[in-house]
Coordinates of C-alpha atoms and ligand atoms in Angstrom, one line a residue:
M1 CA 107.6 85.8 100.4
C2 CA 104.5 85.5 102.6
G3 CA 101.4 87.6 101.9
I4 CA 99.7 89.9 104.5
I5 CA 96.2 91.2 104.5
G6 CA 94.2 93.2 107.0
I7 CA 90.7 94.7 106.8
I8 CA 88.6 96.9 109.1
S9 CA 85.0 97.2 108.0
Q10 CA 81.4 97.4 109.3
N11 CA 80.6 94.0 107.7
D12 CA 82.2 90.6 108.3
V13 CA 85.6 90.4 106.8
S14 CA 86.6 86.7 106.7
E15 CA 85.4 86.1 103.1
R16 CA 87.3 89.1 101.8
L17 CA 90.4 88.2 103.8
L18 CA 90.4 84.8 102.1
D19 CA 89.7 86.5 98.7
G20 CA 92.7 88.9 99.2
L21 CA 94.9 86.0 100.3
K22 CA 94.1 84.2 97.0
R23 CA 95.7 87.2 95.1
L24 CA 98.7 87.0 97.5
E25 CA 99.1 83.2 97.3
Y26 CA 101.9 83.7 94.7
R27 CA 104.0 85.0 97.6
G28 CA 103.9 81.7 99.4
Y29 CA 101.6 78.7 99.8
D30 CA 102.9 76.5 102.6
S31 CA 100.0 77.4 104.9
A32 CA 97.5 80.1 105.5
G33 CA 95.4 81.6 108.2
I34 CA 93.1 84.4 109.3
A35 CA 92.2 85.9 112.7
T36 CA 89.3 88.2 113.5
L37 CA 87.8 89.7 116.6
A38 CA 84.7 87.6 117.2
A39 CA 81.4 89.0 118.5
D40 CA 82.4 88.0 122.1
G41 CA 85.4 90.3 121.8
E42 CA 87.9 87.4 121.7
I43 CA 90.5 86.8 119.0
D44 CA 89.4 83.9 117.0
R45 CA 91.5 82.3 114.2
R46 CA 91.4 79.5 111.6
R47 CA 94.6 78.1 110.1
A48 CA 95.5 75.3 107.8
E49 CA 98.6 73.6 106.5
G50 CA 98.9 73.6 102.7
K51 CA 97.4 75.8 100.0
L52 CA 94.6 78.3 100.6
E53 CA 91.9 75.9 99.5
K54 CA 92.6 74.0 102.7
L55 CA 91.9 77.1 104.7
A56 CA 88.7 77.7 102.6
D57 CA 87.6 74.1 103.6
V58 CA 88.2 74.9 107.2
L59 CA 86.2 78.1 107.0
A60 CA 83.4 76.4 105.2
T61 CA 82.9 74.1 108.2
R62 CA 83.9 76.6 110.9
P63 CA 83.1 80.1 109.6
L64 CA 84.7 83.1 111.3
A65 CA 82.7 86.2 112.1
G66 CA 84.1 89.6 112.8
V67 CA 84.4 93.0 111.2
I68 CA 88.1 93.4 111.7
G69 CA 90.8 90.9 110.9
I70 CA 94.2 89.9 109.5
G71 CA 95.3 87.1 107.2
H72 CA 98.5 85.5 106.0
T73 CA 99.7 83.1 103.4
R74 CA 103.1 81.6 104.3
W75 CA 106.4 80.7 102.6
A76 CA 108.1 78.8 105.4
T77 CA 111.4 80.2 106.7
H78 CA 111.6 79.4 110.5
G79 CA 109.7 76.3 111.4
G80 CA 108.4 73.5 109.2
I81 CA 105.2 73.5 107.2
T82 CA 102.7 72.7 109.9
K83 CA 99.4 74.1 111.1
N84 CA 101.1 75.2 114.4
N85 CA 103.6 77.3 112.4
A86 CA 100.8 78.9 110.3
H87 CA 100.1 82.6 111.0
P88 CA 98.4 84.5 112.5
M89 CA 100.3 83.9 115.7
A90 CA 97.9 84.8 118.5
N91 CA 97.3 84.8 122.2
D92 CA 94.5 86.4 124.2
T93 CA 96.0 89.9 123.7
V94 CA 97.2 90.2 120.2
A95 CA 97.4 88.4 116.8
V96 CA 100.2 89.1 114.4
V97 CA 101.0 88.2 110.8
H98 CA 104.5 88.6 109.5
N99 CA 106.4 88.6 106.2
G100 CA 110.2 88.5 106.5
I101 CA 112.7 87.3 109.1
I102 CA 113.4 88.3 112.7
E103 CA 117.1 87.6 112.7
N104 CA 117.7 87.8 116.5
F105 CA 114.6 85.7 117.3
A106 CA 116.7 82.9 119.1
S107 CA 118.1 85.2 121.8
L108 CA 114.7 87.0 122.2
K109 CA 113.0 83.7 122.5
E110 CA 115.4 82.6 125.3
M111 CA 114.8 85.8 127.2
L112 CA 111.0 85.5 126.8
Q113 CA 111.1 81.9 127.9
Q114 CA 113.1 82.8 131.0
R115 CA 110.3 85.3 131.8
G116 CA 107.7 82.5 131.5
A117 CA 106.5 82.8 127.9
V118 CA 105.3 79.5 126.5
F119 CA 105.9 79.1 122.8
T120 CA 103.5 77.0 120.7
S121 CA 105.3 77.3 117.3
D122 CA 108.8 77.1 115.9
T123 CA 108.4 80.5 114.1
D124 CA 110.4 83.6 114.6
T125 CA 107.1 85.5 114.4
E126 CA 105.9 84.2 117.7
V127 CA 108.7 86.2 119.4
V128 CA 107.0 89.4 118.1
M129 CA 103.6 88.3 119.6
H130 CA 105.1 87.6 123.0
L131 CA 107.1 90.9 123.1
V132 CA 104.1 93.0 122.2
S133 CA 101.8 91.3 124.8
M134 CA 104.6 91.5 127.4
H135 CA 105.0 95.3 126.8
M136 CA 101.2 95.8 127.0
Q137 CA 101.2 93.9 130.3
E138 CA 103.8 96.4 131.4
G139 CA 101.4 99.2 130.8
L140 CA 102.2 100.3 127.3
T141 CA 99.5 101.1 124.7
P142 CA 99.4 98.8 121.7
L143 CA 101.2 101.4 119.6
E144 CA 103.9 101.9 122.2
A145 CA 104.2 98.1 122.6
V146 CA 104.7 97.7 118.9
Q147 CA 107.2 100.4 118.7
K148 CA 109.2 99.0 121.7
T149 CA 109.1 95.6 120.0
L150 CA 110.4 97.0 116.8
S151 CA 113.3 98.5 118.6
Q152 CA 114.2 95.0 119.9
V153 CA 114.0 93.0 116.7
R154 CA 116.5 92.9 113.8
G155 CA 115.8 91.9 110.3
A156 CA 113.7 92.8 107.3
F157 CA 110.0 92.4 107.7
A158 CA 106.4 93.6 107.4
L159 CA 103.9 93.1 110.3
A160 CA 100.2 93.5 110.9
F161 CA 98.6 93.4 114.3
L162 CA 95.1 92.9 115.7
F163 CA 94.4 93.6 119.4
K164 CA 91.7 92.1 121.6
A165 CA 91.3 95.4 123.5
Q166 CA 91.0 97.5 120.3
P167 CA 88.1 96.3 118.2
H168 CA 88.4 99.3 115.8
M169 CA 92.2 99.3 115.2
L170 CA 94.9 97.6 113.3
I171 CA 98.6 98.4 113.3
A172 CA 100.9 97.8 110.4
A173 CA 104.7 98.1 110.4
R174 CA 107.2 98.0 107.6
R175 CA 111.0 97.4 107.7
G176 CA 112.4 96.0 104.6
S177 CA 109.3 94.2 103.2
P178 CA 106.5 96.1 101.4
L179 CA 103.2 97.1 102.8
V180 CA 100.4 99.2 101.3
L181 CA 97.4 100.6 102.9
G182 CA 94.0 100.9 101.1
I183 CA 91.7 103.7 102.1
T184 CA 88.0 104.2 101.4
E185 CA 85.5 106.4 103.3
S186 CA 84.2 103.5 105.3
E187 CA 86.8 100.7 105.2
L188 CA 90.5 100.4 105.7
F189 CA 92.9 97.7 104.3
I190 CA 96.5 96.5 104.7
G191 CA 98.1 94.4 101.9
S192 CA 101.5 93.2 100.9
D193 CA 100.8 94.7 97.5
A194 CA 98.1 96.6 95.6
I195 CA 96.9 93.4 93.8
A196 CA 95.6 92.0 97.0
L197 CA 93.4 95.0 97.5
A198 CA 92.4 95.6 93.8
P199 CA 88.7 94.9 93.9
W200 CA 88.0 97.1 96.9
V201 CA 90.1 100.3 96.8
R202 CA 91.4 102.8 94.4
T203 CA 93.3 105.0 96.9
L204 CA 96.5 103.5 98.2
C205 CA 99.2 104.7 100.6
Y206 CA 102.6 102.9 100.5
L207 CA 104.4 102.7 103.8
E208 CA 108.1 103.8 103.8
E209 CA 110.9 102.1 105.5
G210 CA 110.5 102.1 109.3
D211 CA 106.9 103.4 109.2
V212 CA 104.3 102.3 111.8
A213 CA 100.7 102.9 110.7
T214 CA 97.6 102.9 113.0
L215 CA 94.3 102.3 111.1
T216 CA 91.1 103.1 113.0
L217 CA 87.5 102.9 111.9
H218 CA 84.7 104.4 114.1
G219 CA 81.4 104.1 112.4
D220 CA 82.0 105.8 109.0
N221 CA 85.1 107.6 110.2
A222 CA 88.2 105.9 108.7
E223 CA 91.5 107.3 109.9
V224 CA 95.1 106.5 109.3
S225 CA 98.1 107.9 111.2
I226 CA 101.7 107.1 110.4
L227 CA 104.8 107.5 112.5
N228 CA 108.2 107.3 110.8
E229 CA 111.2 105.3 112.2
D230 CA 112.0 108.2 114.6
G231 CA 108.4 108.1 115.9
I232 CA 107.5 111.4 114.2
A233 CA 104.0 111.8 112.7
V234 CA 104.3 111.9 108.9
E235 CA 102.0 112.0 105.8
R236 CA 102.7 109.7 103.0
P237 CA 101.4 110.5 99.5
L238 CA 98.1 108.9 98.5
R239 CA 98.1 107.3 95.1
Q240 CA 95.4 106.1 92.8
T241 CA 95.7 102.6 91.4
N242 CA 94.2 101.4 88.2
I243 CA 94.8 97.7 88.8
T244 CA 91.4 96.0 88.3
A245 CA 90.3 92.5 89.3
D246 CA 90.2 91.7 85.5
A247 CA 93.9 92.3 85.1
I248 CA 94.6 89.6 87.7
S249 CA 92.1 87.0 86.5
K250 CA 93.1 83.9 84.6
G251 CA 90.4 84.4 82.0
A252 CA 89.8 81.3 79.9
F253 CA 93.4 80.0 80.4
T254 CA 94.2 76.9 82.5
H255 CA 97.0 78.7 84.2
Y256 CA 98.3 82.2 84.8
M257 CA 101.5 81.2 83.2
L258 CA 99.9 80.3 79.9
K259 CA 97.8 83.5 80.0
E260 CA 100.9 85.5 80.6
I261 CA 102.8 83.8 77.8
F262 CA 100.0 84.6 75.4
E263 CA 99.8 88.2 76.6
Q264 CA 103.3 88.9 75.3
P265 CA 102.5 90.4 71.9
L266 CA 100.6 93.1 73.9
T267 CA 103.1 93.5 76.8
V268 CA 106.0 93.7 74.5
S269 CA 104.2 96.2 72.3
D270 CA 103.1 98.3 75.3
T271 CA 106.7 98.3 76.7
L272 CA 108.1 99.3 73.3
Q273 CA 105.6 102.1 72.8
S274 CA 106.4 103.5 76.2
L275 CA 110.1 103.8 75.2
I276 CA 110.3 104.5 71.4
S277 CA 108.5 106.0 68.6
V278 CA 108.9 103.8 65.5
E279 CA 107.7 106.4 63.0
D280 CA 110.4 108.9 63.7
E281 CA 112.9 106.5 65.2
S282 CA 113.1 108.5 68.4
F283 CA 113.1 107.7 72.2
H284 CA 110.5 108.6 74.8
A285 CA 111.0 110.3 78.2
P286 CA 112.0 107.2 80.3
L287 CA 115.0 106.7 78.1
L288 CA 115.7 110.4 77.3
A289 CA 115.9 111.3 81.0
L290 CA 118.9 108.9 81.3
N291 CA 121.6 111.3 80.2
K292 CA 124.4 111.1 82.8
P293 CA 127.7 110.3 81.2
F294 CA 129.3 106.9 82.2
S295 CA 132.2 104.8 81.3
K296 CA 130.8 101.4 81.9
I297 CA 127.6 99.6 82.9
R298 CA 126.8 97.2 85.7
I299 CA 123.7 95.2 85.7
I300 CA 122.5 93.5 89.0
A301 CA 119.6 91.1 89.3
C302 CA 118.5 87.6 90.4
G303 CA 117.2 84.6 88.5
T304 CA 115.4 85.2 85.3
S305 CA 116.0 89.0 85.6
Y306 CA 119.7 88.2 85.8
Y307 CA 119.5 86.3 82.6
A308 CA 117.9 89.4 80.9
G309 CA 121.0 91.2 82.1
L310 CA 123.3 88.6 80.5
V311 CA 121.5 89.0 77.2
A312 CA 122.1 92.8 77.5
K313 CA 125.8 92.3 78.0
Y314 CA 126.0 90.7 74.5
W315 CA 123.9 93.4 73.0
F316 CA 125.5 96.5 74.7
E317 CA 129.1 95.3 74.1
K318 CA 128.5 94.4 70.5
L319 CA 126.3 97.2 69.3
A320 CA 127.1 100.1 71.7
R321 CA 130.7 99.1 72.4
V322 CA 130.4 99.7 76.1
H323 CA 131.9 97.6 78.9
V324 CA 129.2 95.7 80.8
D325 CA 129.5 93.6 84.1
V326 CA 126.5 91.5 85.0
E327 CA 126.2 90.6 88.7
I328 CA 124.1 88.1 90.7
A329 CA 122.7 90.4 93.4
S330 CA 123.2 87.8 96.3
E331 CA 126.9 87.5 95.4
F332 CA 127.6 91.1 94.6
R333 CA 126.3 92.4 97.9
Y334 CA 128.6 90.2 99.9
R335 CA 131.7 90.6 97.6
S336 CA 134.0 93.5 98.0
P337 CA 133.1 95.1 94.6
V338 CA 135.3 98.0 93.3
F339 CA 133.5 101.2 92.6
D340 CA 134.8 103.9 90.3
G341 CA 132.0 106.4 90.6
D342 CA 131.7 106.4 86.8
T343 CA 129.5 103.3 86.3
L344 CA 125.8 103.3 85.3
N345 CA 124.0 100.7 87.4
F346 CA 120.9 98.9 86.3
F347 CA 118.8 96.8 88.7
I348 CA 116.5 94.5 86.8
T349 CA 113.5 93.1 88.8
Q350 CA 109.9 92.2 88.1
S351 CA 108.7 92.5 91.7
G352 CA 110.9 95.4 92.7
E353 CA 111.1 93.7 96.1
T354 CA 113.8 91.0 95.7
I355 CA 115.8 91.5 98.9
D356 CA 119.2 90.8 97.4
T357 CA 118.7 93.2 94.5
L358 CA 117.4 95.8 97.0
A359 CA 120.5 95.3 99.2
A360 CA 122.8 95.6 96.2
L361 CA 121.1 98.8 95.2
T362 CA 121.6 100.2 98.7
L363 CA 125.3 99.3 98.5
V364 CA 125.8 101.0 95.2
K365 CA 123.8 104.1 96.2
Q366 CA 126.1 104.4 99.2
Q367 CA 129.0 104.7 96.8
G368 CA 127.3 107.5 95.0
E369 CA 126.9 105.8 91.6
T370 CA 123.8 106.3 89.5
C371 CA 121.1 103.6 90.0
V372 CA 118.5 102.8 87.4
A373 CA 115.6 100.4 88.1
I374 CA 114.1 98.3 85.3
V375 CA 111.1 97.3 87.2
N376 CA 107.6 96.0 86.6
V377 CA 106.0 97.1 89.8
A378 CA 106.1 100.9 89.8
E379 CA 105.5 101.4 93.5
S380 CA 108.0 98.8 94.6
S381 CA 110.8 99.3 97.1
I382 CA 113.5 99.1 94.3
A383 CA 111.6 101.6 92.1
R384 CA 111.3 104.0 95.0
A385 CA 115.0 103.7 96.0
S386 CA 116.4 104.2 92.6
D387 CA 117.6 107.5 91.0
H388 CA 115.7 106.7 87.8
V389 CA 113.0 104.2 86.9
I390 CA 112.2 102.5 83.6
Q391 CA 109.0 100.6 84.0
T392 CA 108.3 97.4 82.1
M393 CA 104.7 97.4 80.9
A394 CA 104.1 93.7 81.6
G395 CA 101.1 94.3 84.0
P396 CA 100.7 92.1 87.0
E397 CA 102.6 88.8 86.7
I398 CA 101.0 86.2 88.9
G399 CA 102.5 82.9 87.6
V400 CA 105.5 82.2 89.8
A401 CA 107.7 81.5 86.8
S402 CA 108.5 84.8 85.1
T403 CA 107.5 85.0 81.4
K404 CA 106.1 88.3 80.2
A405 CA 108.1 90.3 82.7
F406 CA 111.3 88.8 81.2
T407 CA 110.4 89.7 77.6
A408 CA 109.4 93.2 78.7
Q409 CA 112.8 93.5 80.4
L410 CA 114.5 92.5 77.2
V411 CA 112.5 95.1 75.3
V412 CA 113.8 97.8 77.7
L413 CA 117.3 96.6 77.4
A414 CA 117.1 96.4 73.5
A415 CA 115.8 100.0 73.4
L416 CA 118.6 101.1 75.8
C417 CA 121.1 99.4 73.6
L418 CA 119.9 101.3 70.6
K419 CA 120.1 104.6 72.5
F420 CA 123.6 103.9 73.7
A421 CA 124.7 102.7 70.2
K422 CA 123.5 105.9 68.7
E423 CA 125.0 108.2 71.3
R424 CA 128.3 106.4 70.9
N425 CA 128.2 106.3 67.1
A426 CA 129.0 102.6 67.6
I427 CA 127.1 101.3 64.5
S428 CA 126.3 102.7 61.1
P429 CA 123.1 104.7 60.7
H430 CA 121.9 102.0 58.2
E431 CA 122.5 99.2 60.7
W432 CA 120.9 101.2 63.5
T433 CA 117.7 101.8 61.5
N434 CA 117.5 98.1 60.6
F435 CA 117.8 97.1 64.3
F436 CA 115.3 99.9 65.3
Q437 CA 112.7 98.8 62.8
S438 CA 113.2 95.1 63.6
I439 CA 112.4 95.4 67.3
A440 CA 109.2 97.2 66.3
Q441 CA 108.1 94.0 64.4
I442 CA 108.6 91.7 67.4
P443 CA 105.0 91.8 68.7
G444 CA 103.8 90.5 65.3
H445 CA 106.5 87.8 65.2
I446 CA 105.5 86.7 68.7
S447 CA 101.9 86.4 67.7
E448 CA 102.9 84.3 64.7
L449 CA 104.9 82.0 66.9
L450 CA 102.0 81.7 69.4
R451 CA 99.6 80.7 66.6
N452 CA 101.7 77.6 66.0
D453 CA 101.9 76.3 69.5
G454 CA 100.8 72.8 68.5
V455 CA 104.4 71.7 68.0
Y456 CA 105.2 72.4 71.7
H457 CA 102.4 70.0 72.7
Q458 CA 104.1 67.3 70.7
L459 CA 107.6 68.1 72.1
A460 CA 106.2 68.2 75.6
A461 CA 104.6 64.8 75.3
H462 CA 108.1 63.5 74.7
L463 CA 109.9 65.7 77.3
C464 CA 107.6 65.0 80.1
Q465 CA 109.0 61.4 80.2
V466 CA 112.6 62.3 80.7
H467 CA 114.6 63.1 83.8
H468 CA 117.4 65.3 82.4
T469 CA 117.8 67.8 79.6
L470 CA 120.5 70.1 78.3
Y471 CA 119.9 73.5 76.7
L472 CA 122.5 75.0 74.4
G473 CA 122.9 78.4 72.9
R474 CA 125.6 80.8 71.8
G475 CA 126.1 84.6 72.0
A476 CA 123.0 86.5 73.2
N477 CA 121.1 83.2 73.0
F478 CA 123.3 81.5 75.6
P479 CA 121.3 83.3 78.4
I480 CA 118.1 82.0 76.7
A481 CA 119.5 78.5 77.1
L482 CA 119.9 79.2 80.8
E483 CA 116.4 80.7 81.0
G484 CA 115.0 77.6 79.1
A485 CA 116.6 75.3 81.7
L486 CA 115.4 77.4 84.6
K487 CA 111.8 77.5 83.3
L488 CA 111.8 73.7 82.7
K489 CA 113.2 72.8 86.1
E490 CA 111.2 75.2 88.2
I491 CA 107.8 74.2 86.9
S492 CA 108.2 70.6 85.7
Y493 CA 110.9 69.4 88.2
I494 CA 112.9 67.9 85.3
H495 CA 116.6 68.5 85.9
A496 CA 117.8 70.9 83.2
E497 CA 121.1 72.7 82.6
G498 CA 121.9 75.5 80.2
Y499 CA 125.3 75.7 78.6
P500 CA 127.1 77.8 76.0
A501 CA 127.3 75.4 73.1
G502 CA 131.1 75.8 72.9
E503 CA 131.5 74.7 76.5
L504 CA 129.9 71.3 75.9
K505 CA 133.2 69.6 75.2
H506 CA 134.7 70.8 78.5
G507 CA 132.6 68.4 80.6
P508 CA 128.9 68.2 80.0
I509 CA 129.2 66.2 76.9
A510 CA 129.9 63.2 79.2
L511 CA 126.2 63.3 80.1
I512 CA 125.1 62.7 76.6
D513 CA 123.5 59.4 75.7
S514 CA 120.5 58.2 73.7
K515 CA 118.1 59.2 76.6
M516 CA 119.3 62.8 76.9
P517 CA 117.3 65.5 75.0
V518 CA 119.5 68.4 74.0
I519 CA 117.5 71.5 73.2
V520 CA 119.5 73.9 70.9
I521 CA 118.7 77.6 70.4
A522 CA 120.2 78.2 67.0
P523 CA 119.0 81.1 64.8
H524 CA 120.9 81.4 61.6
D525 CA 123.3 84.1 63.0
E526 CA 127.0 84.6 63.0
W527 CA 127.5 81.7 65.4
F528 CA 125.2 79.3 63.6
E529 CA 128.0 77.3 61.9
K530 CA 129.7 76.7 65.2
T531 CA 126.5 75.7 66.9
L532 CA 125.8 73.3 64.0
S533 CA 129.2 71.6 64.7
N534 CA 128.1 71.2 68.3
V535 CA 124.8 69.7 67.1
Q536 CA 126.8 67.2 65.1
E537 CA 128.8 66.3 68.1
V538 CA 125.8 65.4 70.2
L539 CA 124.1 63.7 67.4
A540 CA 127.1 61.5 67.0
R541 CA 126.6 60.5 70.6
C542 CA 123.0 59.6 69.9
A543 CA 121.3 62.4 71.8
Q544 CA 117.8 63.4 71.0
V545 CA 118.3 66.9 69.5
I546 CA 115.6 69.4 69.4
V547 CA 116.6 72.5 67.5
F548 CA 114.8 75.9 67.5
T549 CA 116.0 77.8 64.4
D550 CA 114.7 79.7 61.4
A551 CA 114.1 78.6 57.8
K552 CA 117.7 79.2 56.7
G553 CA 119.0 77.3 59.7
A554 CA 116.6 74.5 59.3
A555 CA 117.7 74.0 55.6
A556 CA 121.3 74.0 56.7
I557 CA 120.8 71.5 59.5
E558 CA 118.7 69.2 57.4
A559 CA 121.3 69.2 54.7
Q560 CA 124.1 68.3 57.1
T561 CA 122.4 65.8 59.4
K562 CA 120.8 63.6 56.8
T563 CA 122.3 60.4 58.1
M564 CA 121.8 61.3 61.8
P565 CA 118.6 63.4 61.8
C566 CA 117.6 65.6 64.7
Y567 CA 114.6 64.5 66.8
R568 CA 112.8 67.7 65.8
I569 CA 113.6 71.0 64.1
V570 CA 111.2 73.9 65.0
I571 CA 111.2 76.8 62.6
L572 CA 110.7 80.3 64.0
P573 CA 110.4 83.6 62.2
E574 CA 113.6 85.2 60.9
S575 CA 115.4 87.3 63.5
N576 CA 118.6 89.3 64.2
M577 CA 120.9 89.6 67.2
L578 CA 118.4 92.0 69.0
T579 CA 115.2 90.1 68.2
A580 CA 116.3 86.5 68.5
P581 CA 116.4 86.3 72.3
L582 CA 112.9 87.8 72.5
L583 CA 111.5 85.3 70.0
Y584 CA 113.3 82.2 71.1
T585 CA 112.3 82.8 74.7
I586 CA 108.7 82.3 73.8
S587 CA 109.6 78.8 72.5
I588 CA 111.3 77.8 75.6
Q589 CA 108.5 79.1 77.8
L590 CA 105.9 77.2 75.8
L591 CA 108.0 74.0 75.9
A592 CA 108.4 74.3 79.7
Y593 CA 104.7 75.1 80.2
Y594 CA 103.3 72.2 78.2
T595 CA 105.8 69.8 79.6
A596 CA 104.9 70.7 83.2
H597 CA 101.2 70.7 82.4
M598 CA 101.5 67.2 81.0
K599 CA 103.4 66.1 84.0
G600 CA 100.5 67.5 86.1
T601 CA 102.6 69.7 88.3
D602 CA 101.2 72.9 89.9
V603 CA 102.5 75.2 87.2
D604 CA 101.5 78.5 88.8
Q605 CA 102.7 77.5 92.2
P606 CA 105.6 75.2 91.9
R607 CA 106.8 73.5 95.1
N608 CA 109.1 75.4 97.4
L609 CA 109.0 78.6 95.4
A610 CA 107.4 82.0 95.9
K611 CA 107.1 84.9 93.4
S612 CA 108.6 87.6 95.4
V613 CA 111.8 86.7 97.2
T614 CA 111.9 89.1 100.1
V615 CA 114.1 87.0 102.4
E616 CA 117.8 86.1 101.9
Ligands
LIG701 C1 112.1 82.4 87.6 C2 111.8 83.6 88.4 C3 112.9 84.1 89.3 C4 112.9 85.6 89.4 C5 113.9 86.1 90.5 C6 114.0 87.6 90.6 O1 111.0 82.2 86.8 O2 110.8 84.2 88.3 O3 114.1 83.6 89.0 O4 113.3 86.1 88.2 O5 113.4 85.6 91.7 O6 112.8 88.2 90.8 P1 112.6 89.7 90.5 O7 112.6 89.9 89.0 O8 111.2 90.0 91.0 O9 113.6 90.5 91.2

């Protein structure tokens, strides 16, 4: 949440600060601002409430000069969505941008006010600005003032500072929230992630927990020095990035989300190829390295990634016969979980920065259990803190609603399931080969489904007029019902709930009337007959039933519902227990996307959300 950028150059930086913020806008879009050191040596800033385009308008009428500056795009935590609360916070000594939360800001604010500080915002960030300038007035250098301030504040955050008295220097500090430095021979950059810096740098340096970095540029001499949390000078590895500006453009698509949905044949295939070899039915290094014995599995995640974990529970238990617990990270970390030292823990996360998942990982690591990250961003905090990393090959996911990262997570989990099933001799070699070969066909089936996306336009035209929907599924497709409901509600703002179809009678059926669309995920699998009974039950109560199924399922439904037909039956390619969740997910994504698009919501940046949830 919140995106940070900083640049030191020999040319004006405000245009590039704005450009970098565009690539960070997925982290928050309540307000934005930039500050530079103007030619007269004063800190100058422009801020605007609302999306980045508002800031661009302000800059068009009141440009900002300066070869050094910082910028911020905000997801509001402390203080409402107003221009006054927009970062950078600045006085005539220092400007600061901040991602995260200063937990003890209230007591610090009181202390500062008693000493005469005048606050102009309701943010926790302003406390940092006042502390740093107070310490500089006491005679400390900017670096010492930042260090002293960091010793006074509690919480998880990333910060970047610009100083009036230091026209060639920026300071960046990381505690709990990510920060990366970009280094070229003649320019230096700070970013919340590598995507922000993609067009300008290939050499990156990720800050570690507690690091404070000083970036200086004198002429062509670019220097970075880093102190760790104990104040000791350290070197952090330099990494080369291959993220290009192309990988993060929308191309011809109307939204990132649609582009990312349509990328799935490729991202699923890339992820598969990184893990398995179809020809000789073998596994590649990321899975082979996972060879520690375990008695059970725990999967911890949030949101959509949590639903991937729920799918895996069905798969692992049925096919690999291993006990699986799936945990919501924000609950797990504050429960008193029991550890047996013999559990293999998976942390599923697209961003690798979700604060609750990271905190749960820290908790499990303290107990000495093995921690494996299934993560899309290879250099993320969760990847770096885990014992073992399996990367999903989804590429940068910019749309706030997760799509291609979810299917890539499912691919990893399906491959793991096959590995565990083989190691445990849990299914017959014949069955195993069938499953193995079937997941290899998934990219082709997804392409086929995407070629027929017209049906989702028609369904969306209907759905965009309703206020509530129910999604039903059974077995490994129950989590897909949950994911369908989440996708629809987060981007279209239509209230949606996902239920296991068998649970309907225990309450939610009371909601059914002729205005309620019920979306049923029902491949012709071992639960199909039971799901069909549930379809009958809702049809009998006049619901508008939309069923996603395959050819066999469609024939059975049509035969049984002649007198009370479904509103629509959508036929998907044939699938099995492992492949169905992957395929049916594409349907619920398209349905949510086109519905939201027809409603005219901001699909890529839905209200109140941010892509990377780095605050509790
Ligand atoms: C929903 C969505 C979120 C994320 C959740 C976890 O579309 O994207 O529910 O899945 O915030 O994020 P990661 O996977 O980055 O840990």
